[in-house]
GROMACS .gro file of C-alpha atoms in nm:
model
  510
    1UNK     CA    1  -2.496  -0.286  -4.332
    2UNK     CA    2  -2.345  -0.205  -4.667
    3UNK     CA    3  -1.978  -0.281  -4.726
    4UNK     CA    4  -1.783  -0.009  -4.907
    5UNK     CA    5  -1.446  -0.062  -5.070
    6UNK     CA    6  -1.206   0.189  -4.921
    7UNK     CA    7  -0.975   0.367  -5.162
    8UNK     CA    8  -0.620   0.376  -5.044
    9UNK     CA    9  -0.424   0.702  -5.076
   10UNK     CA   10  -0.117   0.679  -5.294
   11UNK     CA   11   0.157   0.905  -5.165
   12UNK     CA   12   0.293   1.125  -5.436
   13UNK     CA   13   0.647   1.241  -5.479
   14UNK     CA   14   0.595   1.495  -5.204
   15UNK     CA   15   0.529   1.218  -4.950
   16UNK     CA   16   0.217   1.197  -4.735
   17UNK     CA   17   0.141   1.566  -4.774
   18UNK     CA   18   0.069   1.527  -5.149
   19UNK     CA   19  -0.166   1.232  -5.171
   20UNK     CA   20  -0.371   1.105  -5.464
   21UNK     CA   21  -0.642   0.842  -5.457
   22UNK     CA   22  -0.604   0.533  -5.671
   23UNK     CA   23  -0.955   0.387  -5.734
   24UNK     CA   24  -1.003   0.016  -5.687
   25UNK     CA   25  -0.702  -0.030  -5.466
   26UNK     CA   26  -0.790  -0.192  -5.135
   27UNK     CA   27  -0.643  -0.013  -4.835
   28UNK     CA   28  -0.439  -0.245  -4.611
   29UNK     CA   29  -0.531  -0.247  -4.244
   30UNK     CA   30  -0.347   0.016  -4.045
   31UNK     CA   31  -0.030  -0.118  -3.898
   32UNK     CA   32  -0.018  -0.125  -3.519
   33UNK     CA   33   0.265  -0.252  -3.308
   34UNK     CA   34   0.226  -0.599  -3.166
   35UNK     CA   35   0.088  -0.600  -2.811
   36UNK     CA   36   0.346  -0.619  -2.539
   37UNK     CA   37   0.395  -0.968  -2.402
   38UNK     CA   38   0.618  -1.145  -2.152
   39UNK     CA   39   0.676  -1.517  -2.092
   40UNK     CA   40   0.485  -1.641  -1.791
   41UNK     CA   41   0.798  -1.758  -1.609
   42UNK     CA   42   0.953  -1.412  -1.648
   43UNK     CA   43   0.644  -1.252  -1.496
   44UNK     CA   44   0.654  -1.485  -1.196
   45UNK     CA   45   1.026  -1.426  -1.145
   46UNK     CA   46   0.963  -1.051  -1.151
   47UNK     CA   47   0.680  -1.092  -0.900
   48UNK     CA   48   0.909  -1.292  -0.669
   49UNK     CA   49   1.170  -1.015  -0.679
   50UNK     CA   50   0.908  -0.749  -0.605
   51UNK     CA   51   0.779  -0.956  -0.310
   52UNK     CA   52   1.131  -0.987  -0.174
   53UNK     CA   53   1.178  -0.611  -0.193
   54UNK     CA   54   0.840  -0.559  -0.025
   55UNK     CA   55   0.965  -0.777   0.261
   56UNK     CA   56   1.270  -0.551   0.301
   57UNK     CA   57   1.049  -0.244   0.267
   58UNK     CA   58   0.840  -0.331   0.573
   59UNK     CA   59   1.139  -0.459   0.768
   60UNK     CA   60   1.271  -0.103   0.737
   61UNK     CA   61   0.951   0.028   0.895
   62UNK     CA   62   0.999  -0.162   1.220
   63UNK     CA   63   1.369  -0.243   1.252
   64UNK     CA   64   1.418   0.060   1.477
   65UNK     CA   65   1.145  -0.072   1.710
   66UNK     CA   66   1.361  -0.379   1.775
   67UNK     CA   67   1.652  -0.165   1.900
   68UNK     CA   68   1.458   0.135   2.030
   69UNK     CA   69   1.591   0.118   2.387
   70UNK     CA   70   1.948   0.101   2.257
   71UNK     CA   71   1.887   0.395   2.026
   72UNK     CA   72   1.740   0.598   2.313
   73UNK     CA   73   2.042   0.528   2.535
   74UNK     CA   74   2.293   0.600   2.258
   75UNK     CA   75   2.143   0.934   2.152
   76UNK     CA   76   1.991   1.014   2.495
   77UNK     CA   77   1.640   1.043   2.352
   78UNK     CA   78   1.345   1.067   2.591
   79UNK     CA   79   1.032   0.853   2.554
   80UNK     CA   80   0.830   1.145   2.419
   81UNK     CA   81   1.090   1.227   2.155
   82UNK     CA   82   1.144   0.861   2.065
   83UNK     CA   83   0.790   0.848   1.929
   84UNK     CA   84   0.891   1.118   1.682
   85UNK     CA   85   1.118   0.870   1.502
   86UNK     CA   86   0.815   0.694   1.355
   87UNK     CA   87   0.632   1.024   1.309
   88UNK     CA   88   0.919   1.165   1.101
   89UNK     CA   89   0.937   0.841   0.902
   90UNK     CA   90   0.566   0.838   0.817
   91UNK     CA   91   0.552   1.215   0.765
   92UNK     CA   92   0.825   1.207   0.500
   93UNK     CA   93   0.660   0.905   0.340
   94UNK     CA   94   0.331   1.096   0.311
   95UNK     CA   95   0.495   1.407   0.168
   96UNK     CA   96   0.689   1.216  -0.097
   97UNK     CA   97   0.423   0.961  -0.199
   98UNK     CA   98   0.237   1.204  -0.434
   99UNK     CA   99   0.566   1.297  -0.600
  100UNK     CA  100   0.657   0.935  -0.666
  101UNK     CA  101   0.304   0.866  -0.788
  102UNK     CA  102   0.342   1.150  -1.039
  103UNK     CA  103   0.681   1.021  -1.156
  104UNK     CA  104   0.560   0.663  -1.173
  105UNK     CA  105   0.277   0.759  -1.408
  106UNK     CA  106   0.502   0.954  -1.646
  107UNK     CA  107   0.853   0.811  -1.635
  108UNK     CA  108   1.029   0.478  -1.603
  109UNK     CA  109   0.889   0.294  -1.304
  110UNK     CA  110   1.193   0.067  -1.289
  111UNK     CA  111   1.428   0.365  -1.265
  112UNK     CA  112   1.212   0.526  -0.997
  113UNK     CA  113   1.205   0.205  -0.792
  114UNK     CA  114   1.584   0.172  -0.823
  115UNK     CA  115   1.629   0.529  -0.703
  116UNK     CA  116   1.402   0.462  -0.404
  117UNK     CA  117   1.600   0.153  -0.300
  118UNK     CA  118   1.929   0.342  -0.327
  119UNK     CA  119   1.782   0.626  -0.123
  120UNK     CA  120   1.649   0.423   0.168
  121UNK     CA  121   1.943   0.180   0.185
  122UNK     CA  122   2.199   0.461   0.168
  123UNK     CA  123   2.021   0.659   0.439
  124UNK     CA  124   1.989   0.351   0.660
  125UNK     CA  125   2.357   0.263   0.625
  126UNK     CA  126   2.480   0.617   0.687
  127UNK     CA  127   2.259   0.650   0.997
  128UNK     CA  128   2.459   0.372   1.166
  129UNK     CA  129   2.769   0.595   1.163
  130UNK     CA  130   2.610   0.908   1.315
  131UNK     CA  131   2.780   1.040   1.627
  132UNK     CA  132   2.574   1.054   1.951
  133UNK     CA  133   2.634   1.429   1.945
  134UNK     CA  134   2.395   1.469   1.651
  135UNK     CA  135   2.061   1.298   1.732
  136UNK     CA  136   1.881   1.536   1.497
  137UNK     CA  137   2.080   1.387   1.211
  138UNK     CA  138   1.950   1.041   1.301
  139UNK     CA  139   1.593   1.173   1.290
  140UNK     CA  140   1.666   1.323   0.949
  141UNK     CA  141   1.802   0.992   0.820
  142UNK     CA  142   1.481   0.815   0.924
  143UNK     CA  143   1.289   1.072   0.724
  144UNK     CA  144   1.502   0.999   0.417
  145UNK     CA  145   1.437   0.625   0.464
  146UNK     CA  146   1.064   0.701   0.471
  147UNK     CA  147   1.099   0.898   0.148
  148UNK     CA  148   1.268   0.604  -0.022
  149UNK     CA  149   1.010   0.350   0.093
  150UNK     CA  150   0.732   0.575  -0.041
  151UNK     CA  151   0.853   0.508  -0.395
  152UNK     CA  152   0.811   0.135  -0.355
  153UNK     CA  153   0.476   0.137  -0.175
  154UNK     CA  154   0.337   0.365  -0.445
  155UNK     CA  155   0.472   0.212  -0.766
  156UNK     CA  156   0.532  -0.161  -0.711
  157UNK     CA  157   0.159  -0.263  -0.706
  158UNK     CA  158   0.105  -0.088  -1.041
  159UNK     CA  159   0.389  -0.289  -1.197
  160UNK     CA  160   0.229  -0.614  -1.078
  161UNK     CA  161  -0.103  -0.492  -1.217
  162UNK     CA  162   0.056  -0.468  -1.562
  163UNK     CA  163   0.224  -0.809  -1.545
  164UNK     CA  164  -0.079  -1.026  -1.469
  165UNK     CA  165  -0.440  -1.055  -1.584
  166UNK     CA  166  -0.726  -1.026  -1.337
  167UNK     CA  167  -0.742  -1.371  -1.171
  168UNK     CA  168  -0.366  -1.417  -1.167
  169UNK     CA  169  -0.327  -1.063  -1.041
  170UNK     CA  170  -0.548  -1.134  -0.739
  171UNK     CA  171  -0.329  -1.427  -0.635
  172UNK     CA  172  -0.003  -1.243  -0.692
  173UNK     CA  173  -0.121  -0.939  -0.497
  174UNK     CA  174  -0.221  -1.170  -0.212
  175UNK     CA  175   0.133  -1.305  -0.193
  176UNK     CA  176   0.274  -0.953  -0.229
  177UNK     CA  177   0.072  -0.819   0.065
  178UNK     CA  178   0.149  -1.119   0.286
  179UNK     CA  179   0.492  -0.964   0.327
  180UNK     CA  180   0.346  -0.664   0.511
  181UNK     CA  181   0.287  -0.852   0.840
  182UNK     CA  182   0.582  -1.086   0.778
  183UNK     CA  183   0.821  -0.798   0.706
  184UNK     CA  184   0.692  -0.600   1.004
  185UNK     CA  185   0.757  -0.890   1.240
  186UNK     CA  186   1.095  -0.977   1.089
  187UNK     CA  187   1.209  -0.616   1.116
  188UNK     CA  188   1.155  -0.625   1.491
  189UNK     CA  189   1.315  -0.971   1.523
  190UNK     CA  190   1.618  -0.886   1.306
  191UNK     CA  191   1.688  -0.563   1.490
  192UNK     CA  192   1.674  -0.716   1.838
  193UNK     CA  193   1.855  -1.039   1.739
  194UNK     CA  194   2.147  -0.867   1.565
  195UNK     CA  195   2.186  -0.621   1.851
  196UNK     CA  196   2.198  -0.909   2.099
  197UNK     CA  197   2.444  -1.118   1.896
  198UNK     CA  198   2.686  -0.838   1.812
  199UNK     CA  199   2.639  -0.621   2.119
  200UNK     CA  200   2.596  -0.318   1.894
  201UNK     CA  201   2.255  -0.205   1.768
  202UNK     CA  202   2.412  -0.025   1.470
  203UNK     CA  203   2.494  -0.356   1.301
  204UNK     CA  204   2.123  -0.410   1.248
  205UNK     CA  205   2.124  -0.105   1.021
  206UNK     CA  206   2.440  -0.225   0.844
  207UNK     CA  207   2.305  -0.570   0.754
  208UNK     CA  208   1.993  -0.435   0.583
  209UNK     CA  209   2.184  -0.250   0.304
  210UNK     CA  210   2.351  -0.580   0.209
  211UNK     CA  211   2.009  -0.739   0.156
  212UNK     CA  212   1.892  -0.429  -0.029
  213UNK     CA  213   2.195  -0.434  -0.261
  214UNK     CA  214   2.093  -0.785  -0.367
  215UNK     CA  215   1.739  -0.658  -0.418
  216UNK     CA  216   1.859  -0.372  -0.640
  217UNK     CA  217   2.063  -0.607  -0.860
  218UNK     CA  218   1.767  -0.846  -0.895
  219UNK     CA  219   1.537  -0.555  -0.979
  220UNK     CA  220   1.767  -0.429  -1.256
  221UNK     CA  221   1.828  -0.773  -1.407
  222UNK     CA  222   1.496  -0.955  -1.367
  223UNK     CA  223   1.209  -0.705  -1.341
  224UNK     CA  224   1.079  -0.554  -1.668
  225UNK     CA  225   0.908  -0.217  -1.700
  226UNK     CA  226   0.578  -0.314  -1.871
  227UNK     CA  227   0.371  -0.059  -2.061
  228UNK     CA  228   0.101   0.096  -1.847
  229UNK     CA  229  -0.221  -0.095  -1.898
  230UNK     CA  230  -0.047  -0.386  -2.072
  231UNK     CA  231  -0.295  -0.639  -1.934
  232UNK     CA  232  -0.585  -0.427  -2.061
  233UNK     CA  233  -0.428  -0.432  -2.412
  234UNK     CA  234  -0.354  -0.062  -2.374
  235UNK     CA  235   0.022  -0.055  -2.403
  236UNK     CA  236   0.187   0.275  -2.469
  237UNK     CA  237   0.335   0.139  -2.795
  238UNK     CA  238  -0.011   0.077  -2.933
  239UNK     CA  239  -0.187   0.392  -2.824
  240UNK     CA  240   0.074   0.662  -2.823
  241UNK     CA  241   0.205   0.792  -2.496
  242UNK     CA  242  -0.088   0.950  -2.316
  243UNK     CA  243   0.006   1.240  -2.097
  244UNK     CA  244  -0.219   1.420  -1.852
  245UNK     CA  245  -0.150   1.682  -1.592
  246UNK     CA  246  -0.151   1.599  -1.222
  247UNK     CA  247  -0.458   1.820  -1.170
  248UNK     CA  248  -0.644   1.631  -1.442
  249UNK     CA  249  -0.560   1.302  -1.272
  250UNK     CA  250  -0.684   1.431  -0.937
  251UNK     CA  251  -1.009   1.554  -1.093
  252UNK     CA  252  -1.059   1.215  -1.257
  253UNK     CA  253  -0.998   1.032  -0.927
  254UNK     CA  254  -1.234   1.269  -0.745
  255UNK     CA  255  -1.512   1.167  -0.984
  256UNK     CA  256  -1.426   0.797  -0.953
  257UNK     CA  257  -1.665   0.696  -0.675
  258UNK     CA  258  -1.539   0.339  -0.648
  259UNK     CA  259  -1.192   0.474  -0.577
  260UNK     CA  260  -1.315   0.741  -0.335
  261UNK     CA  261  -1.533   0.511  -0.123
  262UNK     CA  262  -1.275   0.231  -0.119
  263UNK     CA  263  -1.010   0.483  -0.009
  264UNK     CA  264  -1.228   0.581   0.286
  265UNK     CA  265  -1.269   0.211   0.364
  266UNK     CA  266  -0.892   0.165   0.360
  267UNK     CA  267  -0.860   0.468   0.586
  268UNK     CA  268  -1.086   0.307   0.845
  269UNK     CA  269  -0.872  -0.007   0.834
  270UNK     CA  270  -0.556   0.199   0.881
  271UNK     CA  271  -0.717   0.384   1.174
  272UNK     CA  272  -0.793   0.062   1.359
  273UNK     CA  273  -0.466  -0.118   1.281
  274UNK     CA  274  -0.270   0.191   1.388
  275UNK     CA  275  -0.449   0.211   1.722
  276UNK     CA  276  -0.419  -0.164   1.782
  277UNK     CA  277  -0.052  -0.177   1.689
  278UNK     CA  278   0.035   0.101   1.931
  279UNK     CA  279  -0.193   0.035   2.230
  280UNK     CA  280  -0.286  -0.336   2.220
  281UNK     CA  281   0.035  -0.462   2.392
  282UNK     CA  282  -0.017  -0.213   2.677
  283UNK     CA  283  -0.387  -0.305   2.695
  284UNK     CA  284  -0.304  -0.675   2.724
  285UNK     CA  285  -0.038  -0.604   2.986
  286UNK     CA  286  -0.285  -0.407   3.198
  287UNK     CA  287  -0.545  -0.681   3.157
  288UNK     CA  288  -0.295  -0.929   3.307
  289UNK     CA  289  -0.245  -0.691   3.600
  290UNK     CA  290  -0.620  -0.660   3.656
  291UNK     CA  291  -0.647  -1.040   3.667
  292UNK     CA  292  -0.360  -1.056   3.915
  293UNK     CA  293  -0.138  -1.248   3.674
  294UNK     CA  294   0.131  -0.984   3.670
  295UNK     CA  295   0.256  -0.713   3.902
  296UNK     CA  296   0.222  -0.349   3.793
  297UNK     CA  297   0.541  -0.211   3.644
  298UNK     CA  298   0.515   0.161   3.595
  299UNK     CA  299   0.872   0.197   3.476
  300UNK     CA  300   0.878  -0.038   3.176
  301UNK     CA  301   0.529  -0.168   3.094
  302UNK     CA  302   0.660  -0.293   2.760
  303UNK     CA  303   0.895  -0.539   2.927
  304UNK     CA  304   0.629  -0.810   2.945
  305UNK     CA  305   0.589  -1.075   2.681
  306UNK     CA  306   0.258  -0.928   2.565
  307UNK     CA  307   0.432  -0.738   2.286
  308UNK     CA  308   0.579  -1.064   2.158
  309UNK     CA  309   0.243  -1.242   2.179
  310UNK     CA  310   0.067  -0.962   1.994
  311UNK     CA  311   0.343  -0.958   1.730
  312UNK     CA  312   0.305  -1.332   1.670
  313UNK     CA  313  -0.073  -1.292   1.646
  314UNK     CA  314  -0.027  -1.013   1.391
  315UNK     CA  315   0.208  -1.218   1.170
  316UNK     CA  316   0.002  -1.540   1.179
  317UNK     CA  317  -0.339  -1.376   1.131
  318UNK     CA  318  -0.193  -1.149   0.862
  319UNK     CA  319  -0.067  -1.440   0.652
  320UNK     CA  320  -0.387  -1.645   0.689
  321UNK     CA  321  -0.616  -1.344   0.642
  322UNK     CA  322  -0.452  -1.219   0.322
  323UNK     CA  323  -0.469  -1.567   0.166
  324UNK     CA  324  -0.831  -1.624   0.269
  325UNK     CA  325  -0.946  -1.283   0.148
  326UNK     CA  326  -0.778  -1.311  -0.192
  327UNK     CA  327  -0.901  -1.667  -0.251
  328UNK     CA  328  -1.256  -1.580  -0.145
  329UNK     CA  329  -1.255  -1.282  -0.383
  330UNK     CA  330  -1.123  -1.495  -0.668
  331UNK     CA  331  -1.392  -1.761  -0.626
  332UNK     CA  332  -1.684  -1.532  -0.547
  333UNK     CA  333  -1.599  -1.307  -0.842
  334UNK     CA  334  -1.701  -1.588  -1.078
  335UNK     CA  335  -2.064  -1.556  -0.969
  336UNK     CA  336  -2.081  -1.193  -0.855
  337UNK     CA  337  -1.889  -0.909  -1.028
  338UNK     CA  338  -1.914  -0.702  -0.710
  339UNK     CA  339  -1.743  -0.969  -0.503
  340UNK     CA  340  -1.437  -0.768  -0.396
  341UNK     CA  341  -1.605  -0.473  -0.217
  342UNK     CA  342  -1.871  -0.705  -0.073
  343UNK     CA  343  -1.603  -0.927   0.081
  344UNK     CA  344  -1.427  -0.620   0.223
  345UNK     CA  345  -1.753  -0.491   0.368
  346UNK     CA  346  -1.846  -0.829   0.516
  347UNK     CA  347  -1.508  -0.879   0.680
  348UNK     CA  348  -1.509  -0.531   0.836
  349UNK     CA  349  -1.866  -0.560   0.959
  350UNK     CA  350  -1.775  -0.898   1.114
  351UNK     CA  351  -1.452  -0.759   1.263
  352UNK     CA  352  -1.638  -0.484   1.451
  353UNK     CA  353  -1.821  -0.715   1.698
  354UNK     CA  354  -1.506  -0.927   1.736
  355UNK     CA  355  -1.303  -0.625   1.847
  356UNK     CA  356  -1.589  -0.511   2.071
  357UNK     CA  357  -1.608  -0.851   2.244
  358UNK     CA  358  -1.229  -0.865   2.279
  359UNK     CA  359  -1.240  -0.537   2.469
  360UNK     CA  360  -1.549  -0.608   2.678
  361UNK     CA  361  -1.444  -0.960   2.781
  362UNK     CA  362  -1.087  -0.866   2.877
  363UNK     CA  363  -1.170  -0.793   3.245
  364UNK     CA  364  -1.365  -1.121   3.268
  365UNK     CA  365  -1.174  -1.381   3.068
  366UNK     CA  366  -0.841  -1.326   2.898
  367UNK     CA  367  -0.866  -1.638   2.681
  368UNK     CA  368  -1.186  -1.519   2.511
  369UNK     CA  369  -1.033  -1.173   2.469
  370UNK     CA  370  -0.731  -1.319   2.290
  371UNK     CA  371  -0.954  -1.535   2.067
  372UNK     CA  372  -1.175  -1.245   1.957
  373UNK     CA  373  -0.873  -1.018   1.912
  374UNK     CA  374  -0.714  -1.276   1.683
  375UNK     CA  375  -1.041  -1.312   1.487
  376UNK     CA  376  -1.066  -0.936   1.451
  377UNK     CA  377  -0.710  -0.909   1.318
  378UNK     CA  378  -0.773  -1.201   1.084
  379UNK     CA  379  -1.082  -1.035   0.936
  380UNK     CA  380  -0.898  -0.704   0.899
  381UNK     CA  381  -0.614  -0.875   0.714
  382UNK     CA  382  -0.854  -1.030   0.461
  383UNK     CA  383  -0.876  -0.697   0.280
  384UNK     CA  384  -0.517  -0.588   0.213
  385UNK     CA  385  -0.479  -0.764  -0.122
  386UNK     CA  386  -0.842  -0.719  -0.222
  387UNK     CA  387  -0.844  -0.339  -0.189
  388UNK     CA  388  -0.533  -0.319  -0.406
  389UNK     CA  389  -0.710  -0.525  -0.672
  390UNK     CA  390  -1.012  -0.293  -0.653
  391UNK     CA  391  -0.792   0.010  -0.720
  392UNK     CA  392  -0.622  -0.150  -1.019
  393UNK     CA  393  -0.956  -0.251  -1.171
  394UNK     CA  394  -1.137   0.085  -1.140
  395UNK     CA  395  -0.856   0.331  -1.221
  396UNK     CA  396  -0.727   0.381  -1.575
  397UNK     CA  397  -0.360   0.279  -1.619
  398UNK     CA  398  -0.232   0.630  -1.690
  399UNK     CA  399  -0.284   0.745  -1.328
  400UNK     CA  400  -0.266   0.433  -1.115
  401UNK     CA  401   0.054   0.552  -0.952
  402UNK     CA  402  -0.116   0.877  -0.851
  403UNK     CA  403  -0.414   0.678  -0.722
  404UNK     CA  404  -0.188   0.457  -0.509
  405UNK     CA  405  -0.011   0.765  -0.371
  406UNK     CA  406  -0.340   0.940  -0.292
  407UNK     CA  407  -0.480   0.632  -0.119
  408UNK     CA  408  -0.162   0.590   0.087
  409UNK     CA  409  -0.162   0.957   0.185
  410UNK     CA  410  -0.529   0.973   0.285
  411UNK     CA  411  -0.508   0.637   0.465
  412UNK     CA  412  -0.212   0.744   0.678
  413UNK     CA  413  -0.314   1.106   0.742
  414UNK     CA  414  -0.672   1.024   0.847
  415UNK     CA  415  -0.589   0.675   0.972
  416UNK     CA  416  -0.289   0.542   1.160
  417UNK     CA  417  -0.111   0.879   1.185
  418UNK     CA  418  -0.371   1.009   1.430
  419UNK     CA  419  -0.552   0.709   1.574
  420UNK     CA  420  -0.291   0.624   1.844
  421UNK     CA  421  -0.291   0.985   1.961
  422UNK     CA  422  -0.673   1.009   1.956
  423UNK     CA  423  -0.709   0.683   2.149
  424UNK     CA  424  -0.463   0.804   2.411
  425UNK     CA  425  -0.635   1.143   2.429
  426UNK     CA  426  -0.975   0.983   2.500
  427UNK     CA  427  -0.818   0.755   2.759
  428UNK     CA  428  -0.653   1.049   2.935
  429UNK     CA  429  -0.980   1.247   2.934
  430UNK     CA  430  -1.170   0.955   3.087
  431UNK     CA  431  -0.899   0.891   3.346
  432UNK     CA  432  -0.901   1.257   3.457
  433UNK     CA  433  -1.259   1.217   3.583
  434UNK     CA  434  -1.193   0.898   3.783
  435UNK     CA  435  -0.999   0.782   4.083
  436UNK     CA  436  -0.630   0.725   4.027
  437UNK     CA  437  -0.623   0.346   4.043
  438UNK     CA  438  -0.481   0.082   3.814
  439UNK     CA  439  -0.827  -0.062   3.747
  440UNK     CA  440  -0.960   0.278   3.639
  441UNK     CA  441  -0.660   0.328   3.411
  442UNK     CA  442  -0.735  -0.003   3.245
  443UNK     CA  443  -1.107   0.079   3.207
  444UNK     CA  444  -1.024   0.419   3.056
  445UNK     CA  445  -0.801   0.260   2.793
  446UNK     CA  446  -1.057  -0.012   2.729
  447UNK     CA  447  -1.337   0.237   2.668
  448UNK     CA  448  -1.121   0.461   2.449
  449UNK     CA  449  -1.066   0.156   2.226
  450UNK     CA  450  -1.440   0.127   2.161
  451UNK     CA  451  -1.417   0.398   1.895
  452UNK     CA  452  -1.228   0.144   1.681
  453UNK     CA  453  -1.536  -0.078   1.659
  454UNK     CA  454  -1.739   0.224   1.544
  455UNK     CA  455  -1.482   0.332   1.284
  456UNK     CA  456  -1.448  -0.018   1.138
  457UNK     CA  457  -1.828  -0.034   1.100
  458UNK     CA  458  -1.816   0.290   0.900
  459UNK     CA  459  -1.546   0.130   0.685
  460UNK     CA  460  -1.777  -0.160   0.606
  461UNK     CA  461  -2.041   0.088   0.495
  462UNK     CA  462  -1.788   0.259   0.266
  463UNK     CA  463  -1.714  -0.069   0.091
  464UNK     CA  464  -2.088  -0.134   0.048
  465UNK     CA  465  -2.107   0.202  -0.130
  466UNK     CA  466  -1.804   0.099  -0.338
  467UNK     CA  467  -2.003  -0.201  -0.462
  468UNK     CA  468  -2.271   0.032  -0.604
  469UNK     CA  469  -2.025   0.201  -0.842
  470UNK     CA  470  -1.778  -0.079  -0.907
  471UNK     CA  471  -1.919  -0.218  -1.233
  472UNK     CA  472  -1.969   0.127  -1.384
  473UNK     CA  473  -1.611   0.235  -1.315
  474UNK     CA  474  -1.469  -0.098  -1.434
  475UNK     CA  475  -1.666  -0.062  -1.757
  476UNK     CA  476  -1.514   0.283  -1.810
  477UNK     CA  477  -1.164   0.140  -1.770
  478UNK     CA  478  -1.240  -0.136  -2.019
  479UNK     CA  479  -1.392   0.113  -2.263
  480UNK     CA  480  -1.082   0.328  -2.253
  481UNK     CA  481  -0.870   0.017  -2.304
  482UNK     CA  482  -1.058  -0.045  -2.629
  483UNK     CA  483  -1.064   0.316  -2.748
  484UNK     CA  484  -0.858   0.555  -2.536
  485UNK     CA  485  -0.966   0.911  -2.581
  486UNK     CA  486  -0.850   1.089  -2.270
  487UNK     CA  487  -0.529   1.247  -2.166
  488UNK     CA  488  -0.296   1.493  -2.327
  489UNK     CA  489  -0.087   1.355  -2.610
  490UNK     CA  490   0.272   1.439  -2.683
  491UNK     CA  491   0.328   1.667  -2.981
  492UNK     CA  492   0.454   1.380  -3.196
  493UNK     CA  493   0.146   1.177  -3.108
  494UNK     CA  494  -0.078   1.471  -3.195
  495UNK     CA  495   0.088   1.509  -3.536
  496UNK     CA  496   0.054   1.136  -3.596
  497UNK     CA  497  -0.314   1.140  -3.501
  498UNK     CA  498  -0.374   1.445  -3.722
  499UNK     CA  499  -0.213   1.269  -4.016
  500UNK     CA  500  -0.416   0.955  -3.961
  501UNK     CA  501  -0.739   1.154  -3.932
  502UNK     CA  502  -0.656   1.335  -4.258
  503UNK     CA  503  -0.600   1.004  -4.435
  504UNK     CA  504  -0.924   0.868  -4.290
  505UNK     CA  505  -1.115   1.174  -4.408
  506UNK     CA  506  -0.971   1.149  -4.759
  507UNK     CA  507  -1.079   0.787  -4.788
  508UNK     CA  508  -1.434   0.874  -4.687
  509UNK     CA  509  -1.475   1.160  -4.939
  510UNK     CA  510  -1.686   1.055  -5.240
   0.00000   0.00000   0.00000
């Protein structure tokens, strides 16, 4: 190709508006701000703080479960209404997640995270002082806590995505998502332990704000607010601040097939984990009764140690599974660019027969049932960090917060928000047609669980479909990182681009 010497415009006395060309003068390269950078140790410190806050986030989800009986006695809440505590929590989380996703894509993520921590810690602390005359106010406070936690679940992964490059990001996300099972278990343990030591369940809700105050200080001092897409060399300083409407973001995500199919895969995972988390302790208890290892207790079936055993299984398999899944994705990605959805699909397709065997073998041998249940939970846990990495790699930086919010909303609404109820509904329908015996109750619950094996198989198929579109969508993200051309620019950015295009046109005129 021929090389042409560009003529540089010489601004006249009127400034850039009155330009004259000076022949023979070489135009200097356009000045662009230096790419955003952060020392590696600062990035790891920020990641450690975000992991610590994630631990507190999930402790808040389950701390009420550790003191549920005390809460019921204090506020005189029936069993049916007690289940609404978690429903209100998750419902408010779902309603507020899209709002926080919108704010996280357009405003300071650090400020939004700080507001969320203040919101959930303040609501949790104030709920410990509510009079027993106002149980509805306690329900409302749990909803406010859910609203605050929505900000963190939606925005924090996008911050990590902008602090680390691909391979480092996979490892950091693995550590970040380990704190989901760990935080869930510690929330139950902290609530019950503090209530037992102090003799007052409300102190469990008063200790958490102290830990969250430390988290807020660490967030303000040690966590930066990186430009969106910083790891893709698409910092806002270099490209101008891209702005798009929420409807435009939703249309873009609806056409992003990797995101859509992976979201359905995540929904299947949430469906199964929700059903298991709610019904598995009762299923194991009834299996012990069928084997004659425990007497039936119709008053308090949760008083057995099966809840503790299942909780320990969840924590241990969660930690091991997240690490194995992330490391397998990191290694396999070196030889196959579609490694992440293929690993998710393989683990789900392998988890389906494990869950099926755990259910079928329960009346025959409890040991084998426990082994296959642990394997099924392990395989399910392999995907938590990997699916987050898939989202960050196939969605452009300007709407990753919205994508996280949409995935959380769909996963909860179609997944764990309804799966416990659906499983119980099927069990009740089967039991209505049978003799009223304890064995038939157990068999009804066992057979209602079989839908989980079917749903998790569908999830594996969704991740196989994700693999078909993964490389195309990743290439689009990389192309936009090199030459962003989407989104709605601010007025100042539009004027700047118009000026630059006018200068470029003047240099190309003969």
